[in-house]
Short mmCIF file of C-alpha atoms in Angstrom, two decimals:
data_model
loop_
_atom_site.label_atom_id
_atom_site.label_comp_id
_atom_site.label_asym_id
_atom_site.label_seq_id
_atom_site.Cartn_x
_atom_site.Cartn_y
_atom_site.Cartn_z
CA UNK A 1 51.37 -61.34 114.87
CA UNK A 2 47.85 -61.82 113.98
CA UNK A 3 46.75 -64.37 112.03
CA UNK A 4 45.69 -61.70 109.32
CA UNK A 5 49.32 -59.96 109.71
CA UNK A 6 51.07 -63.28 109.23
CA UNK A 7 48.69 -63.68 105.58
CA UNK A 8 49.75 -60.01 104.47
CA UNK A 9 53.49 -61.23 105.30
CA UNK A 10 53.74 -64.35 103.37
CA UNK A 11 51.42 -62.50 100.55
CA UNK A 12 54.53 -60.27 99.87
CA UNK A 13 57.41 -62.17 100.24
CA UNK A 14 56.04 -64.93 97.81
CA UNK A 15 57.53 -64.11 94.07
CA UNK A 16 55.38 -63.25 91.10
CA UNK A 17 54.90 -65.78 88.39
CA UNK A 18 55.24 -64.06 85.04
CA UNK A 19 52.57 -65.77 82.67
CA UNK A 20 53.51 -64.02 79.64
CA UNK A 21 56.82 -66.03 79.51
CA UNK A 22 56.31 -69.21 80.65
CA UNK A 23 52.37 -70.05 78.44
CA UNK A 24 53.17 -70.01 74.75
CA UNK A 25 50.76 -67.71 72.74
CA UNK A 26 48.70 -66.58 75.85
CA UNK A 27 47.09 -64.34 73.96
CA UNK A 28 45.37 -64.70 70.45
CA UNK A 29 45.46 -62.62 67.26
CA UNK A 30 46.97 -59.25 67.89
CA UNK A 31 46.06 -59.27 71.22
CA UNK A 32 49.33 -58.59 73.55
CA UNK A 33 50.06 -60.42 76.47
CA UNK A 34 50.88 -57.93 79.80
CA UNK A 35 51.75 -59.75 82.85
CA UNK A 36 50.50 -58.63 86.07
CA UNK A 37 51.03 -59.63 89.87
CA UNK A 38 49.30 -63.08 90.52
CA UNK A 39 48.39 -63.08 86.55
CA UNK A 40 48.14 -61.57 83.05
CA UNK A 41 46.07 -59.10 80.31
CA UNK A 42 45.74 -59.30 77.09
CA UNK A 43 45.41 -56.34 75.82
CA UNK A 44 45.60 -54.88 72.01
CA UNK A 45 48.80 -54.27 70.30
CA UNK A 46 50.35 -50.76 70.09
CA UNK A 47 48.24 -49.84 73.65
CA UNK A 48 51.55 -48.99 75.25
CA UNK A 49 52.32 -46.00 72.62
CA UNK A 50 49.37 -44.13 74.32
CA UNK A 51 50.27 -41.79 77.46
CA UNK A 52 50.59 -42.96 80.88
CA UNK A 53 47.84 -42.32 83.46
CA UNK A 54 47.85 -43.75 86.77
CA UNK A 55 44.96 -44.22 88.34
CA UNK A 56 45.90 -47.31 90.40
CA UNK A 57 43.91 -47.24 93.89
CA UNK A 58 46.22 -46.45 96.98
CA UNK A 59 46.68 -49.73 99.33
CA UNK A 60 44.59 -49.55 102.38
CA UNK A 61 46.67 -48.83 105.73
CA UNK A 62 47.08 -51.21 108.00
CA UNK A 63 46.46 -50.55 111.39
CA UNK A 64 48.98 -51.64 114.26
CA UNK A 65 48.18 -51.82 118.01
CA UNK A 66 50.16 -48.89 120.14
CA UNK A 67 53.21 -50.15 122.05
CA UNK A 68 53.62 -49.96 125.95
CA UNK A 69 55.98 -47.75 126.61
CA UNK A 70 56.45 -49.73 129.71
CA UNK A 71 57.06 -52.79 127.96
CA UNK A 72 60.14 -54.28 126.82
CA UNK A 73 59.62 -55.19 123.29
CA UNK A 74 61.08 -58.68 122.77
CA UNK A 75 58.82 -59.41 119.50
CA UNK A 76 59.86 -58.11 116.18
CA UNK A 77 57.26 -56.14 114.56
CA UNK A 78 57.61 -55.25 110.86
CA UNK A 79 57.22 -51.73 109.84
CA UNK A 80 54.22 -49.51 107.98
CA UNK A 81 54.16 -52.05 104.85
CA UNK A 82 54.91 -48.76 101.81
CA UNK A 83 53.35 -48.76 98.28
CA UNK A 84 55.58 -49.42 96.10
CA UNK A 85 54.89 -48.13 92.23
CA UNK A 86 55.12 -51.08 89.47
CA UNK A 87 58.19 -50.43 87.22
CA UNK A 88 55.57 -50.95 84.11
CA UNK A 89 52.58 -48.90 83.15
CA UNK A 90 49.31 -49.47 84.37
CA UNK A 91 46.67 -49.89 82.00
CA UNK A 92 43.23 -49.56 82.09
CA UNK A 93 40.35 -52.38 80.79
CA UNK A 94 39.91 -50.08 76.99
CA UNK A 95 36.18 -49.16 76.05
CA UNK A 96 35.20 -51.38 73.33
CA UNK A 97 32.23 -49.93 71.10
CA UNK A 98 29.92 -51.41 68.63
CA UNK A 99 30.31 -50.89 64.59
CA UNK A 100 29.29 -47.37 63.79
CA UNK A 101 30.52 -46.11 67.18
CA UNK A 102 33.40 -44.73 68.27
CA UNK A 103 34.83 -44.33 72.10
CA UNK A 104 34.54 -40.58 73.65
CA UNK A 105 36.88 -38.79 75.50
CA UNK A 106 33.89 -39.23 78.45
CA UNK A 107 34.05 -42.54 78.36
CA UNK A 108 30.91 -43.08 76.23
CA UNK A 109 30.44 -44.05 72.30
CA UNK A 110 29.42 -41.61 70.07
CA UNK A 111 27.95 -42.09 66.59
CA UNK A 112 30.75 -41.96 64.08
CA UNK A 113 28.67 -39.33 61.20
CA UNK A 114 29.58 -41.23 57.84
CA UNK A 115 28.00 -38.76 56.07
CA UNK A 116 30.36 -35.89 57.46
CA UNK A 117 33.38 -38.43 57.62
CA UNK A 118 32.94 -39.04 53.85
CA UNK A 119 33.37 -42.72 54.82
CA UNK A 120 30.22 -44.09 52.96
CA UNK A 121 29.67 -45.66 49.82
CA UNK A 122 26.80 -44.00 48.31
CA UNK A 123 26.30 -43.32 44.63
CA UNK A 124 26.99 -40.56 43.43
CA UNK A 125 23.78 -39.71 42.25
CA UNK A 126 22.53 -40.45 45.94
CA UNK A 127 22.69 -38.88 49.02
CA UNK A 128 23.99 -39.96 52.31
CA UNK A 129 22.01 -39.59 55.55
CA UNK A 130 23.45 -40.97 58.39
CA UNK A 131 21.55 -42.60 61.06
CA UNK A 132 22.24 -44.07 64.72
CA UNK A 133 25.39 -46.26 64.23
CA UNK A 134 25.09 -46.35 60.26
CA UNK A 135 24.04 -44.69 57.28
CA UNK A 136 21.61 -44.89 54.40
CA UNK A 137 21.80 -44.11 50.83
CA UNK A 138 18.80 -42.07 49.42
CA UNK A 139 17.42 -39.97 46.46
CA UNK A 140 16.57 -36.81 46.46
CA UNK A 141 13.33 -35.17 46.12
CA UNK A 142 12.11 -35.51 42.69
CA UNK A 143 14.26 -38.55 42.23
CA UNK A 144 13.72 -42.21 42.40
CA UNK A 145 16.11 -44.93 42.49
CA UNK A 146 16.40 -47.66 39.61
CA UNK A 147 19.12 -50.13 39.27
CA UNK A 148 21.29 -48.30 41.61
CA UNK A 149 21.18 -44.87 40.39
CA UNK A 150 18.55 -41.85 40.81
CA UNK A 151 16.58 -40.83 38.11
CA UNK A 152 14.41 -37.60 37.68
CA UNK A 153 10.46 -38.58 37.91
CA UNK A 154 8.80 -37.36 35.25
CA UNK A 155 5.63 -35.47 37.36
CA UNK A 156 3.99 -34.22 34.76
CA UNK A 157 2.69 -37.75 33.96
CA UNK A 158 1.15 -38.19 36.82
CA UNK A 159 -1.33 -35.05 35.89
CA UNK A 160 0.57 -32.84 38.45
CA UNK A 161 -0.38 -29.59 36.88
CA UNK A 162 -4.33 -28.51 35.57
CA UNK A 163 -3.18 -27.40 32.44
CA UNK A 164 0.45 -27.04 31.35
CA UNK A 165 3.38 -29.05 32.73
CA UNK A 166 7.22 -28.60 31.82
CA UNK A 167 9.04 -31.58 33.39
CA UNK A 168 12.61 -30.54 35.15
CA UNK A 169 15.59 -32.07 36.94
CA UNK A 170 14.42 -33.62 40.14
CA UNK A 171 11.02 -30.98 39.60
CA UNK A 172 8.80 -29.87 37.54
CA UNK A 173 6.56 -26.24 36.80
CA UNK A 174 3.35 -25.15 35.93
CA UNK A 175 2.01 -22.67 33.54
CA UNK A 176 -1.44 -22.02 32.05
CA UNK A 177 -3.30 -21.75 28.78
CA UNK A 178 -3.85 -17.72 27.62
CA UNK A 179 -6.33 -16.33 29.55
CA UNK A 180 -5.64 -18.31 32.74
CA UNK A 181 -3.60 -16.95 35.81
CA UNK A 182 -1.61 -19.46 37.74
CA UNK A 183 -2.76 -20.26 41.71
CA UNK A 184 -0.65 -19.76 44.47
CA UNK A 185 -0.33 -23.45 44.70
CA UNK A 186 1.34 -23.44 41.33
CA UNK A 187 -0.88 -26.23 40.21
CA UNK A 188 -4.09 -24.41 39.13
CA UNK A 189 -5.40 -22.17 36.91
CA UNK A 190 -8.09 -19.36 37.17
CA UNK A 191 -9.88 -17.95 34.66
CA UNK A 192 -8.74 -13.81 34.08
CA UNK A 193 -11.62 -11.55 33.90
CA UNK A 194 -10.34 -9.77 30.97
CA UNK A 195 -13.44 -7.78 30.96
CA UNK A 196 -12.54 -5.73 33.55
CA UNK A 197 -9.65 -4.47 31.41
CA UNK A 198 -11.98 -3.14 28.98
CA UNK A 199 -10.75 -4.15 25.92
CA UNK A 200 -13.53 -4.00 23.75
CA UNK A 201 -14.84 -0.56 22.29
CA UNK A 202 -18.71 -1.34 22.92
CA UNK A 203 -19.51 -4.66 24.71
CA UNK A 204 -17.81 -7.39 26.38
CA UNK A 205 -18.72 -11.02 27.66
CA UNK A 206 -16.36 -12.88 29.84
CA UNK A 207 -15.85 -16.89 28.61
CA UNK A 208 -13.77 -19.60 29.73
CA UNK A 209 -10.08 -18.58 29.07
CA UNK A 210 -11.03 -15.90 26.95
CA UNK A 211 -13.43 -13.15 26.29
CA UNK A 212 -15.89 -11.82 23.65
CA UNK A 213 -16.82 -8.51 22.42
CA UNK A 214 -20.18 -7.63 20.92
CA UNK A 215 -21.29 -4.09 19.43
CA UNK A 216 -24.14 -1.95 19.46
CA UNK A 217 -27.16 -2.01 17.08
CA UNK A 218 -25.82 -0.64 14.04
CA UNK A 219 -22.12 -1.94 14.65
CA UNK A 220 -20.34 -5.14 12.97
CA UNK A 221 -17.40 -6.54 14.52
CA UNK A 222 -13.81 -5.57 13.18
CA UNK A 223 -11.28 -7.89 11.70
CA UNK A 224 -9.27 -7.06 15.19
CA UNK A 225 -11.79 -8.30 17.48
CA UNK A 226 -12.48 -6.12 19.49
CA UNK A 227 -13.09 -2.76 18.10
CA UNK A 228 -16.77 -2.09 16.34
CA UNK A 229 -17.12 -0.51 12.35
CA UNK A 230 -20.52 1.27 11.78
CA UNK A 231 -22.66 -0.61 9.64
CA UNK A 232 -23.45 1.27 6.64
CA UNK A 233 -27.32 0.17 6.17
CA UNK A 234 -27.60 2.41 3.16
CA UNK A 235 -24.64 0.20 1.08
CA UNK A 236 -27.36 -2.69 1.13
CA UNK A 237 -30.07 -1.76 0.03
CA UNK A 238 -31.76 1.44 -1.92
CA UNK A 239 -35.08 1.03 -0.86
CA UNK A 240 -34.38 1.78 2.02
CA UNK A 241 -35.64 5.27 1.80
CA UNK A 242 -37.73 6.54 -0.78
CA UNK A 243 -35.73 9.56 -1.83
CA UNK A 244 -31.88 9.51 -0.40
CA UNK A 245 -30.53 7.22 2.33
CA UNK A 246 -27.65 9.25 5.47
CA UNK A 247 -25.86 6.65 6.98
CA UNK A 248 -25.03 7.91 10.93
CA UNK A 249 -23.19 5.98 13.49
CA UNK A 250 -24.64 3.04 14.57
CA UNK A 251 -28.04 3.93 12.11
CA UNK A 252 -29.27 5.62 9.53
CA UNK A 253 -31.61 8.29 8.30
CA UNK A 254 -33.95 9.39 5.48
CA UNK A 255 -33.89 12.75 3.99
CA UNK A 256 -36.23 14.07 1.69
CA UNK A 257 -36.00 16.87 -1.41
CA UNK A 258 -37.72 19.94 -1.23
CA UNK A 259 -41.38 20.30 -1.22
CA UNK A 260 -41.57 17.45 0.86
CA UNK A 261 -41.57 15.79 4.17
CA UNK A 262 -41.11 12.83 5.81
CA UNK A 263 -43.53 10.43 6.45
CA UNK A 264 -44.18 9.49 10.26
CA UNK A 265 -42.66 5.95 8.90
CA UNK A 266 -39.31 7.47 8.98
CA UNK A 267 -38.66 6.62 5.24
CA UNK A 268 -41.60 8.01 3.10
CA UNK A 269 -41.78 11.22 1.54
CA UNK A 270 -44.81 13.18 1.45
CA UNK A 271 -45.64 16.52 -0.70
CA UNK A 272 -45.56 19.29 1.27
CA UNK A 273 -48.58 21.16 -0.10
CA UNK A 274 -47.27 24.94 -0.11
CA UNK A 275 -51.01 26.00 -1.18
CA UNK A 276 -52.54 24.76 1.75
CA UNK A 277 -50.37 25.71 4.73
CA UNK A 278 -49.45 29.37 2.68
CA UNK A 279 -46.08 28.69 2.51
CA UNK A 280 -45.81 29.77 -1.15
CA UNK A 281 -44.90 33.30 -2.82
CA UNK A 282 -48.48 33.79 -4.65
CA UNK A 283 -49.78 37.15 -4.87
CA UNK A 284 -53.64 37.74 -4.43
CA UNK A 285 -54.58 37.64 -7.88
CA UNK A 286 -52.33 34.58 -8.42
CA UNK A 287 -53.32 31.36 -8.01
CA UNK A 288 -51.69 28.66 -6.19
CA UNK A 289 -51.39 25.27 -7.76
CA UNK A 290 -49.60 22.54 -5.70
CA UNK A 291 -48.05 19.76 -7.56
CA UNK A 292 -45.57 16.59 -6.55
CA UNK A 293 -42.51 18.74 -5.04
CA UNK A 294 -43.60 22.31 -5.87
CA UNK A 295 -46.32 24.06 -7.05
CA UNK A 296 -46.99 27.27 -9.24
CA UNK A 297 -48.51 30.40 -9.36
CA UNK A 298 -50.52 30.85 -12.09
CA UNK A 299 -51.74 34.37 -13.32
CA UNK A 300 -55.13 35.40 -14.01
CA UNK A 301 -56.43 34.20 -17.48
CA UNK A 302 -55.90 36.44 -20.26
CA UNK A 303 -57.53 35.05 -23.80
CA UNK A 304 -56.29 35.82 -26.72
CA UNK A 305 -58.53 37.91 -29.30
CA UNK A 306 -60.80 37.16 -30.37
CA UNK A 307 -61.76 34.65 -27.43
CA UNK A 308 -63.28 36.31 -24.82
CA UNK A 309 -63.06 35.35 -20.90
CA UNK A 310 -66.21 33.73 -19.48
CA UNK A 311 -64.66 32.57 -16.50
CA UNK A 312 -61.80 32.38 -14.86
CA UNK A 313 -60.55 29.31 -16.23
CA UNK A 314 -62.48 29.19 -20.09
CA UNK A 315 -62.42 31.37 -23.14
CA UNK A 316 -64.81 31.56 -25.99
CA UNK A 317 -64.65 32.74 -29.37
CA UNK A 318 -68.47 33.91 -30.48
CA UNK A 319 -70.22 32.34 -33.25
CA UNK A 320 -71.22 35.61 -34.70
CA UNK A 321 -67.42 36.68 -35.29
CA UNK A 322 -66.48 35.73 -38.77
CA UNK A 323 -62.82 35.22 -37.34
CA UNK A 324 -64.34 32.10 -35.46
CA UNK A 325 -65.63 29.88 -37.97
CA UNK A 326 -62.36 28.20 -38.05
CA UNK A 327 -61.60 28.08 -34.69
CA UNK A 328 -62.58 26.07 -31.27
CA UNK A 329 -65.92 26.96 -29.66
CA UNK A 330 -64.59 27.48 -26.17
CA UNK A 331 -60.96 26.92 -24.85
CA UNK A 332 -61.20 25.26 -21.43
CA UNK A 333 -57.90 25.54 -19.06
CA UNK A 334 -56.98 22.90 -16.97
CA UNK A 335 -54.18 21.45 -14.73
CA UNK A 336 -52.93 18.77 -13.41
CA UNK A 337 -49.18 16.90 -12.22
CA UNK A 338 -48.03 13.67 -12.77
CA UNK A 339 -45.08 11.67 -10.62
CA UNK A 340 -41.69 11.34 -12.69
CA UNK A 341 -41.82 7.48 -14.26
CA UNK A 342 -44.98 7.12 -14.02
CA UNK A 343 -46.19 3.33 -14.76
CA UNK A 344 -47.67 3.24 -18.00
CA UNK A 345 -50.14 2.14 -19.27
CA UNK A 346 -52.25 4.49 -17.04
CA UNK A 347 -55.39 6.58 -17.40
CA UNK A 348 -54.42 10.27 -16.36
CA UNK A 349 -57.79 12.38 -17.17
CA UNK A 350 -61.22 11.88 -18.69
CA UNK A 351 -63.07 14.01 -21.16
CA UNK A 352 -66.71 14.30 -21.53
CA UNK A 353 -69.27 15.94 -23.75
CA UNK A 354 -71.68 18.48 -21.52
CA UNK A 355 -74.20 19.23 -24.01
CA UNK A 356 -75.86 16.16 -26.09
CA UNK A 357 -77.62 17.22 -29.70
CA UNK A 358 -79.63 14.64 -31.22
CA UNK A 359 -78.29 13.09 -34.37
CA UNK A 360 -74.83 14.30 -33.22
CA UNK A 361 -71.58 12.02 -33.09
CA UNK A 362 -68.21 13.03 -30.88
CA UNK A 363 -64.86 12.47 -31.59
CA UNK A 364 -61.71 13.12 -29.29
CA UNK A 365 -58.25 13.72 -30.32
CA UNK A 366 -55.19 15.09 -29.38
CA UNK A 367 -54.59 18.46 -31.71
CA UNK A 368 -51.42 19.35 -30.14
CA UNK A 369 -48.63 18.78 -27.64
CA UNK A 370 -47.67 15.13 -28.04
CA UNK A 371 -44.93 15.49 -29.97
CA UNK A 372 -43.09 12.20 -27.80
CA UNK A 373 -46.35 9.83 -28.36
CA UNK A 374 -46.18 9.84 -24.76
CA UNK A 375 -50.04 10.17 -24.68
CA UNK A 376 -53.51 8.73 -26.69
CA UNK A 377 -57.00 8.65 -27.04
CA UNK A 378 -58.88 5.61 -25.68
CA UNK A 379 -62.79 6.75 -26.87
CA UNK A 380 -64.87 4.99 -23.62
CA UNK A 381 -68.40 5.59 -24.64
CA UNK A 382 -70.13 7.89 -27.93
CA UNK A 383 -69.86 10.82 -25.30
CA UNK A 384 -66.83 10.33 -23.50
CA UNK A 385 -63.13 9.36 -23.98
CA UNK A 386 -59.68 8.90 -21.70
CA UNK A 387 -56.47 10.43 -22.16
CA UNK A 388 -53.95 7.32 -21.44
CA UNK A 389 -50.26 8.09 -20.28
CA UNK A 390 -48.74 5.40 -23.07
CA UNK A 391 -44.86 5.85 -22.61
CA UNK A 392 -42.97 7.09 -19.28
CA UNK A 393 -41.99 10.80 -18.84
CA UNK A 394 -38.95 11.73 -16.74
CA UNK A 395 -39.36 15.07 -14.76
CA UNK A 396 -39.23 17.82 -14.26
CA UNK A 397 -40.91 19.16 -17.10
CA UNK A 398 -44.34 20.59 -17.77
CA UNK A 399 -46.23 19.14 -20.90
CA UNK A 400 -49.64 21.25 -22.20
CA UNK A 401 -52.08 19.05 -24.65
CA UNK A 402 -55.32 20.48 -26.81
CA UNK A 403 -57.44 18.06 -25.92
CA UNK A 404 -60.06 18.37 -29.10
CA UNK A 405 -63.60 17.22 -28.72
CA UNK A 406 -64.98 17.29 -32.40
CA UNK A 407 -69.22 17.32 -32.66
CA UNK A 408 -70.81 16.26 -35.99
CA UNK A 409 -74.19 16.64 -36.63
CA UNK A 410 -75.02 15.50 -40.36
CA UNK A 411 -78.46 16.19 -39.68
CA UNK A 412 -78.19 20.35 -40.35
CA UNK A 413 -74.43 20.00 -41.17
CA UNK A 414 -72.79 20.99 -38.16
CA UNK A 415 -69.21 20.67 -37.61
CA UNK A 416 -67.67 22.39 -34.44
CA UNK A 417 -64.91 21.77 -31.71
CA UNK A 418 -63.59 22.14 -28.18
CA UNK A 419 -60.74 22.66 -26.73
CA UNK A 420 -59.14 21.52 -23.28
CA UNK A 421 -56.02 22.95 -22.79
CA UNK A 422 -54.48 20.71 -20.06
CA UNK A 423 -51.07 21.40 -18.68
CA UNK A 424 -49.47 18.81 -16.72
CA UNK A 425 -46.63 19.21 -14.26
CA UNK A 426 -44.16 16.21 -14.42
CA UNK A 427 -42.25 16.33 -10.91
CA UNK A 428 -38.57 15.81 -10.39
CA UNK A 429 -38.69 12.74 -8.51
CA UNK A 430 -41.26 9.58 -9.14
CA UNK A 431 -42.89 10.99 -5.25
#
């Protein structure tokens, strides 16, 4: 045999030494002690339980030289050497992992998911995330973590929101003042435009959060806000107009009475003179006389025996008619209008002698008519005197005075008289 055939020989005659009996405690802790051909393993307890896998390596062949057939043998050669199977189980070196891992079916180590395992020891108020070959204990969102345990932050401290804030567990919300709309980032606020709504009845100005509403010329504000009253300017004052305040919306207007018009100031009244524009229901031998508000038509004159007319406006009683001597010279018609509440004391007419006499004196009185002392005499000068309104008179009413104008002449002993017979026309209203 070959030097290498001889080893092979002598390698598997020789008997095996088994370790595990002979070393005391050849193999710490709970490591168990497997003995194998030439030596031991240790290996860890309870690895037997698991299945049996061979996966020993088949022994090389060994390769003999051919025999001559020719050749007598006188050697003994050994047969094929056979495998021969170990009457324990083979084991395998086991995959040791690292903490956190755990040996895969492939071979590998695979992160062992405390998380999903339920094997950590988080809080619970926290929340476990696992990571590569561990885990870590965490708060959520909205959460911090004091002393162990997670408590809500209280955002709206930190100014989170513009306007409104409303803390909440592990969040917190926004919300705005009236007349603010919320942002799509749920932080901010933007003013509404509530005047595009129209909500006010006349005008409307947009502010900051809110709105106002302002009315037309004429228009006050209502208790509501928004709606507009009319402003009754007649309520506030009553001289306003000189005859009758109409309140309209948003104004006002002034009316007048009949028989007159008004003024271009839009508040005055002015006669309407119904003589002069021939509006006025006077026949031809009328004639028209216009006074505050009205006017008259006044028939021809017709004296009374035994005056005789001597013009259209004067009758006179002769001299030479013994039904005279007691009576007024001449009878002189006359007329006039005065406004209703009149300011007194006021000089309405003056009366004057025509014809002077030597030696002569004059004296004026009032013969008839003034039954109210509304009027007097004021004398002005030997030939001339004013009839004074002394007391106020309330129309409509028409008042007729004798105005007497006495002449004395001591001289030949002349006594004689004159009479003005003035009507006056006191109109309705003080216009």
């Amino acid at each position: 045999c070959s030097p290498a055939e001889n080893a092979l020989i002598a390698l598997l005659c020789l008997p095996d030494v088994n370790e595990c009996g002979i070393l005391p405690q050849a193999c710490q802790g709970d490591m168990q002690c497997i003995n194998q051909i030439g030596g031991y393993r240790c290996i860890p307890a309870g690895l037997y339980d698991r299945p049996f896998r061979p996966n020993s390596p088949a022994l090389p062949e060994l390769s003999y030289p051919d025999a001559d057939p020719d050749r007598t043998a006188d050697v003994f050669l050994p047969g094929r050497p056979r495998s021969v199977e170990p009457s324990y189980p083979r084991v395998s070196s086991p995959l040791l992992c690292t903490l956190g891992y755990a040996p895969a079916a492939d071979g590998t180590c695979n992160d062992v998911d405390e998380c999903e395992t339920n094997s950590h020891h988080c809080n619970p108020t926290q929340v476990c995330i696992n990571t590569a070959g561990g885990y870590t204990c965490s708060c959520t969102e909205g959460y911090w973590l004091i002393g162990g345990q997670c408590q809500d932050i209280d955002e709206c401290r930190y100014g989170y929101c513009q306007q409104l804030c409303a803390n909440t567990p592990g969040s917190y919300s926004c919300s705005c003042n009236p007349g603010f709309n919320l942002n799509p980032d749920q932080r901010t606020c933007q003013d509404v435009e509530e005047c595009e709504e129209e909500p006010c009845s006349h005008g409307c100005i947009n502010t900051y959060g809110s709105f106002m509403c302002n009315c037309d010329e004429g228009f006050e504000l209502a208790a509501d806000g928004t709606s507009c009253i009319d402003w009754d300017e007649c309520s506030f004052s009553e001289f306003l107009c000189q005859y009758r305040c109409v309140n309209t919306p948003g104004s006002f207007s002034c009316i007048c009475p009949p028989g007159y018009y008004l003024y271009e100031d839009g508040r005055s009244c002015e006669d309407i003179n119904e003589c002069d524009t021939g509006n006025n229901t006077c026949t031809t031998q009328q004639v028209c006389f216009n006074f505050q508000g009205g006017y008259i038509c006044l028939n021809p004159l017709q004296c009374q025996p035994p005056y005789v007319a001597v013009s259209d406006n004067q009758c006179m009683c002769s001299a030479e008619n013994p039904d005279c001597r007691s009576r007024p010279f001449t009878i002189l018609y006359r007329h006039m209008d005065l406004s209703s509440g009149r300011t007194v004391p006021a000089d309405i007419f003056q009366m004057q002698a025509t014809t002077r006499y030597p030696g002569s004196f004059y004296i004026f009185q009032i013969q008839s008519g003034n039954d109210g002392r509304e009027f007097h005499m004021r004398q002005t000068s030997n030939v001339s005197a004013t009839l004074v309104l002394a007391r106020p008179i309330k129309g409509p009413r028409e008042v007729v005075l004798d105005l007497e104008m006495v002449t004395v002449n001591n001289v030949i002993n002349f006594r004689g008289s004159s009479i003005i017979r003035l009507t006056i026309y006191v109109s309705e209203h003080p216009f």
